[in-house]
PDB file of C-alpha atoms in Angstrom:
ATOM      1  CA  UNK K   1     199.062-228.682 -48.709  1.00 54.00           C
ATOM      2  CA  UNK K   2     195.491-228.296 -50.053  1.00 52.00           C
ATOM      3  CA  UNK K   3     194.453-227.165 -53.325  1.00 52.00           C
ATOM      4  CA  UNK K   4     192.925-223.978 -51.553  1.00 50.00           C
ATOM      5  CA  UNK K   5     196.126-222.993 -49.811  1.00 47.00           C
ATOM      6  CA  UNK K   6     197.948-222.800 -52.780  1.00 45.00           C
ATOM      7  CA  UNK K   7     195.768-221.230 -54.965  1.00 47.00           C
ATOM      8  CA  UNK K   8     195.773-218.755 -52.299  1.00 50.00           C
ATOM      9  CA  UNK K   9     199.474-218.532 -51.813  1.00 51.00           C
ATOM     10  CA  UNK K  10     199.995-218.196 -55.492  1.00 50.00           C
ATOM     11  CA  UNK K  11     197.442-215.497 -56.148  1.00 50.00           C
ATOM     12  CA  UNK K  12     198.950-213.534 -52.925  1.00 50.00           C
ATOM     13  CA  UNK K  13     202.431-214.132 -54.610  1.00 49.00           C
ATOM     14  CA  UNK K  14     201.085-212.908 -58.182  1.00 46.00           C
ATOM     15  CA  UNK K  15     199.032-209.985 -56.559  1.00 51.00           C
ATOM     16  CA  UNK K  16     202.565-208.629 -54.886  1.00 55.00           C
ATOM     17  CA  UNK K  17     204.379-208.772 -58.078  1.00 48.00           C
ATOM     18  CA  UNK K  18     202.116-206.647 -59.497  1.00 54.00           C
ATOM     19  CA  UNK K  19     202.321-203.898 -56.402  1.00 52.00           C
ATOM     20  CA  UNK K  20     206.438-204.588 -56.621  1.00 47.00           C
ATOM     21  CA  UNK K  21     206.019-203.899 -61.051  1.00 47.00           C
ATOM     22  CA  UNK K  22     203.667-201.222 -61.122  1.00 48.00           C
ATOM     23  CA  UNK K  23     205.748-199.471 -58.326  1.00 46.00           C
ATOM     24  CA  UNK K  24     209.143-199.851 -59.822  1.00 46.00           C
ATOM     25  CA  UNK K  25     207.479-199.007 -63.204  1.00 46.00           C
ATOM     26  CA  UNK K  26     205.746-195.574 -61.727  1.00 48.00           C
ATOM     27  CA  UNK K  27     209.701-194.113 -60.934  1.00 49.00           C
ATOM     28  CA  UNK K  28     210.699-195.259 -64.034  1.00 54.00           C
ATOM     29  CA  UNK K  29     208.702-192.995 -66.513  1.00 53.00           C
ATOM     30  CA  UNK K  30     209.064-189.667 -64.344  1.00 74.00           C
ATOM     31  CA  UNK K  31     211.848-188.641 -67.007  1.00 78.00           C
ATOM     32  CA  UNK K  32     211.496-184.697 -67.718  1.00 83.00           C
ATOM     33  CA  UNK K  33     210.533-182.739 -70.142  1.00 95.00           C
ATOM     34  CA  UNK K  34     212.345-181.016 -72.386  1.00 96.00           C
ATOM     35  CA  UNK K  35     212.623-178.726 -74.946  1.00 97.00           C
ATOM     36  CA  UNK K  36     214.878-177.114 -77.566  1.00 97.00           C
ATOM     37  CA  UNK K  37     216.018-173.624 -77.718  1.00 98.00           C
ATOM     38  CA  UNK K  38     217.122-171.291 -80.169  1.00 98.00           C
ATOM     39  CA  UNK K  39     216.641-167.252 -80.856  1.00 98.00           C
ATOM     40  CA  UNK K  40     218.089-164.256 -81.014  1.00 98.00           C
ATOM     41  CA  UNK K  41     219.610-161.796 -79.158  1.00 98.00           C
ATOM     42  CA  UNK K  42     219.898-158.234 -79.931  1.00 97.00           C
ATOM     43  CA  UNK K  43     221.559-154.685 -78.040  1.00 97.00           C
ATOM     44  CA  UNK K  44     219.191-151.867 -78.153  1.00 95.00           C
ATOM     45  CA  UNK K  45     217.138-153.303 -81.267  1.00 95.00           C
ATOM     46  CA  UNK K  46     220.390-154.477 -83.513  1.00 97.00           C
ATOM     47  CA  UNK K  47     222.122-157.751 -83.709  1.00 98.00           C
ATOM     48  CA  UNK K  48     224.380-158.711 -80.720  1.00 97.00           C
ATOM     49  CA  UNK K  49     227.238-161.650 -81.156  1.00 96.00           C
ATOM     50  CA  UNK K  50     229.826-160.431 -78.960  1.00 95.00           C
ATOM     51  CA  UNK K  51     229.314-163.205 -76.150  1.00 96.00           C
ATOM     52  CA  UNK K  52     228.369-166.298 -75.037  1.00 97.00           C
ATOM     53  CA  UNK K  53     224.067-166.610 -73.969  1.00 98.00           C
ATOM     54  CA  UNK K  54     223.611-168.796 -70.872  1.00 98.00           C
ATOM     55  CA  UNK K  55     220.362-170.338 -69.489  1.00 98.00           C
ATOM     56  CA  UNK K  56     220.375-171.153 -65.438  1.00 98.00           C
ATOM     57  CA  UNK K  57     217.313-172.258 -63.542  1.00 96.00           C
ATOM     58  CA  UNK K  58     217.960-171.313 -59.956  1.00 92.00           C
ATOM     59  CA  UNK K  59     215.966-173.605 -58.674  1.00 92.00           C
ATOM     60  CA  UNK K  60     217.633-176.990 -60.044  1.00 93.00           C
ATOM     61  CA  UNK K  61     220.708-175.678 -61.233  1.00 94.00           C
ATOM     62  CA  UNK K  62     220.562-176.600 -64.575  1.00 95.00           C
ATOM     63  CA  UNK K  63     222.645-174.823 -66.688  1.00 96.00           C
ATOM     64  CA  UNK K  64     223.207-174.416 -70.567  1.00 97.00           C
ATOM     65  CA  UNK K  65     224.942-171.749 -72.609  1.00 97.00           C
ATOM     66  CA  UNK K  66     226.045-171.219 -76.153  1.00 98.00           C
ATOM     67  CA  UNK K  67     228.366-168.336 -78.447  1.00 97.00           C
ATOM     68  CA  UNK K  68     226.253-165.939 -80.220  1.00 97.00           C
ATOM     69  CA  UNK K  69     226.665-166.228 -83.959  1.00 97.00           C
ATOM     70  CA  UNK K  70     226.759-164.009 -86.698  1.00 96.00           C
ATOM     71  CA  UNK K  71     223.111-161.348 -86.657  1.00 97.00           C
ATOM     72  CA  UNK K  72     222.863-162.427 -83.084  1.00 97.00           C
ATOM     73  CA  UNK K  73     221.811-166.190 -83.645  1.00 98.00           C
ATOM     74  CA  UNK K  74     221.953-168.654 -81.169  1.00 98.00           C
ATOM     75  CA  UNK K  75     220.662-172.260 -80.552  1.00 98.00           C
ATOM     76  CA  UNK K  76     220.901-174.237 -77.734  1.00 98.00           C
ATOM     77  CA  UNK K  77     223.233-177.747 -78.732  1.00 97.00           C
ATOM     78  CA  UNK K  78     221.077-179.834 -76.457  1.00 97.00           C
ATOM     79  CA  UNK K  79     217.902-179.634 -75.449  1.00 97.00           C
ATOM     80  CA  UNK K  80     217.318-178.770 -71.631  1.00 97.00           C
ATOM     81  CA  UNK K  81     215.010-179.401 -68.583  1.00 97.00           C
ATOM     82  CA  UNK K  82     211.517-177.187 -69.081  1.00 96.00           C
ATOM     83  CA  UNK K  83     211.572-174.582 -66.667  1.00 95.00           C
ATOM     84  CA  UNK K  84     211.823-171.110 -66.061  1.00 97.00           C
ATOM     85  CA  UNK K  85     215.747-169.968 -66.707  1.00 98.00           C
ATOM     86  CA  UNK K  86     217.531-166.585 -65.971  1.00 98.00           C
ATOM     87  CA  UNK K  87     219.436-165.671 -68.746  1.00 98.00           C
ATOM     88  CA  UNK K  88     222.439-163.302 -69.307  1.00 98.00           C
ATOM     89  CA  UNK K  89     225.922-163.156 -70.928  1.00 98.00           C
ATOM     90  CA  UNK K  90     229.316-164.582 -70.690  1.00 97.00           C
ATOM     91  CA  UNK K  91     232.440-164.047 -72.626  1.00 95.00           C
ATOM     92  CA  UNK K  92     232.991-166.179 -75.768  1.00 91.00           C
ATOM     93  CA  UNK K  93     234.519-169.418 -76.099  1.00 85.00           C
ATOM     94  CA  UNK K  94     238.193-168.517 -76.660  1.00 78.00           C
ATOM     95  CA  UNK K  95     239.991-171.786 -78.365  1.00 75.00           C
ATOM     96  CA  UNK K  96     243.072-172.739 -76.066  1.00 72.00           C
ATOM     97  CA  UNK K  97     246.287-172.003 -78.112  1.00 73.00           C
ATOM     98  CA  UNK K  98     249.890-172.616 -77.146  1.00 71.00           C
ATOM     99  CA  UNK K  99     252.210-169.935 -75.500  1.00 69.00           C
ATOM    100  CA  UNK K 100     250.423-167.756 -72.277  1.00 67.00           C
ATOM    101  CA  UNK K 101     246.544-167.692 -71.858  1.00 71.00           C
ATOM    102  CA  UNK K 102     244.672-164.346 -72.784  1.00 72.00           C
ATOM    103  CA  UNK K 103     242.679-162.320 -69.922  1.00 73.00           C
ATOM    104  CA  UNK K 104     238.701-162.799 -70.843  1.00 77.00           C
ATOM    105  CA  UNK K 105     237.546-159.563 -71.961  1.00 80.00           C
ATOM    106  CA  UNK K 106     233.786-158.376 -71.945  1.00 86.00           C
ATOM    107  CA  UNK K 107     232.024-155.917 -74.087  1.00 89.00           C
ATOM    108  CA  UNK K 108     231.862-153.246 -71.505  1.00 91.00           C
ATOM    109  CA  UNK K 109     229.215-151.549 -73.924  1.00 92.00           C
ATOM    110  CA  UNK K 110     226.903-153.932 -72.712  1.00 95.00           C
ATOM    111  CA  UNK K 111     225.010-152.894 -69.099  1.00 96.00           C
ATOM    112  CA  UNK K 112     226.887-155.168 -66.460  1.00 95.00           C
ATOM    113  CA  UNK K 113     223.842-155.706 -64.974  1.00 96.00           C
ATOM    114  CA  UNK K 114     223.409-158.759 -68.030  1.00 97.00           C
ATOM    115  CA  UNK K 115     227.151-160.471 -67.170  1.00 97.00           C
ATOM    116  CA  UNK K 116     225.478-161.832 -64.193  1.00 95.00           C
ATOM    117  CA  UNK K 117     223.290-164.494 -63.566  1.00 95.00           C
ATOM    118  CA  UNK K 118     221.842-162.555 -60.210  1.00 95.00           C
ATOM    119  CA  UNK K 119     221.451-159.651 -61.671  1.00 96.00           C
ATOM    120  CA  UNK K 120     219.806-159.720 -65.034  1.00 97.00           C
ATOM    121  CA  UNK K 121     216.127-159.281 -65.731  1.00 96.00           C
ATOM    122  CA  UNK K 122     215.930-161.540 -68.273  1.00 97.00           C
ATOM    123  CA  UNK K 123     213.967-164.733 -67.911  1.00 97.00           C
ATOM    124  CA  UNK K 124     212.763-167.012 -70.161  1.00 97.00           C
ATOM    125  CA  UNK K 125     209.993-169.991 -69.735  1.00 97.00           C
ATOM    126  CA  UNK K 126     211.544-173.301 -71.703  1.00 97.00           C
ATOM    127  CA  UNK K 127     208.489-175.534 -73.010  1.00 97.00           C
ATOM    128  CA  UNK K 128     208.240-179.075 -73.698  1.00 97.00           C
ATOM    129  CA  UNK K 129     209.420-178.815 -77.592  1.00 96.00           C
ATOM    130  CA  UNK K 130     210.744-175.973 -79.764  1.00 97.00           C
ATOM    131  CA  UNK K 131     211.363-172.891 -78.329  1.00 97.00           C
ATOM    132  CA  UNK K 132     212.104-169.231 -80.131  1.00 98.00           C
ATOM    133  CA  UNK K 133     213.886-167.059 -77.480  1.00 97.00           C
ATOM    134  CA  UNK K 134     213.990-163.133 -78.160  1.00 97.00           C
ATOM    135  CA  UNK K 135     216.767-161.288 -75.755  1.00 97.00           C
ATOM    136  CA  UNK K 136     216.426-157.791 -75.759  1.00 97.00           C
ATOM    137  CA  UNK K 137     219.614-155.864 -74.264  1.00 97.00           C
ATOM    138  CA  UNK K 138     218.678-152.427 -73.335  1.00 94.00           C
ATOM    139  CA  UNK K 139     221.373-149.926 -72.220  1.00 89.00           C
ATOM    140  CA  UNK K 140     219.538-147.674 -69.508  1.00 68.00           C
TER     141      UNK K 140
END
């Protein structure tokens, strides 16, 4: 083999690790963005903690939710996927004790329309970083 040929067959070699690295490396740092998320949430302008909040974006299915605290606090315990989420309610968490299970109760003062990921018309747009939610229940 002649000093040409190899040079070459080493610098086609070299040249196709590269494509191979810089490929690989390209699917590697497509992780997403995400962002944190806390707020409030509040039933015709005054604190609401009666429930659980829960984010869903419909179009990946990501999903996140969290129990209301005390003057209608709330913040996220992870942070989630940027993206635009519907958001509505869900009963609390209800710690599992022994003897029979209780029935889930909702506040039925609370439009139903917001129990239901389908049907509330509440969005809200999660940003790479911190993000300060405001829900605003409205009784009609």
């Amino acid at each position: 083999m002649t000093q040409k040929t190899y040079t070459s067959k080493r610098s086609a070699f070299l040249f196709s690790a590269i494509a191979c690295l810089s490929t690989l490396s390209l699917g590697c740092s497509d992780a997403p963005s995400v962002g944190t998320v806390e707020g409030t949430v509040s039933l015709n302008g005054k604190p609401y903690d009666d429930a659980a909040v829960m984010f869903l974006d419909s179009t990946t299915g990501q999903a996140a939710g969290t129990d209301i605290g005390d003057g209608g606090q709330f913040a996220l315990k992870d942070p989630i996927p940027t993206g635009t989420y519907n958001v509505y309610l869900a009963p609390r968490t209800v710690p599992m004790e022994e003897g029979s299970p209780e029935a889930v109760k909702i506040d039925e003062s609370v439009p139903e329309k917001y129990w239901n990921e389908t049907t509330t018309d509440i969005q809200a747009v999660v940003s790479e970083g911190e993000n300060s939610v405001t829900i605003e229940l409205m009784k009609s």
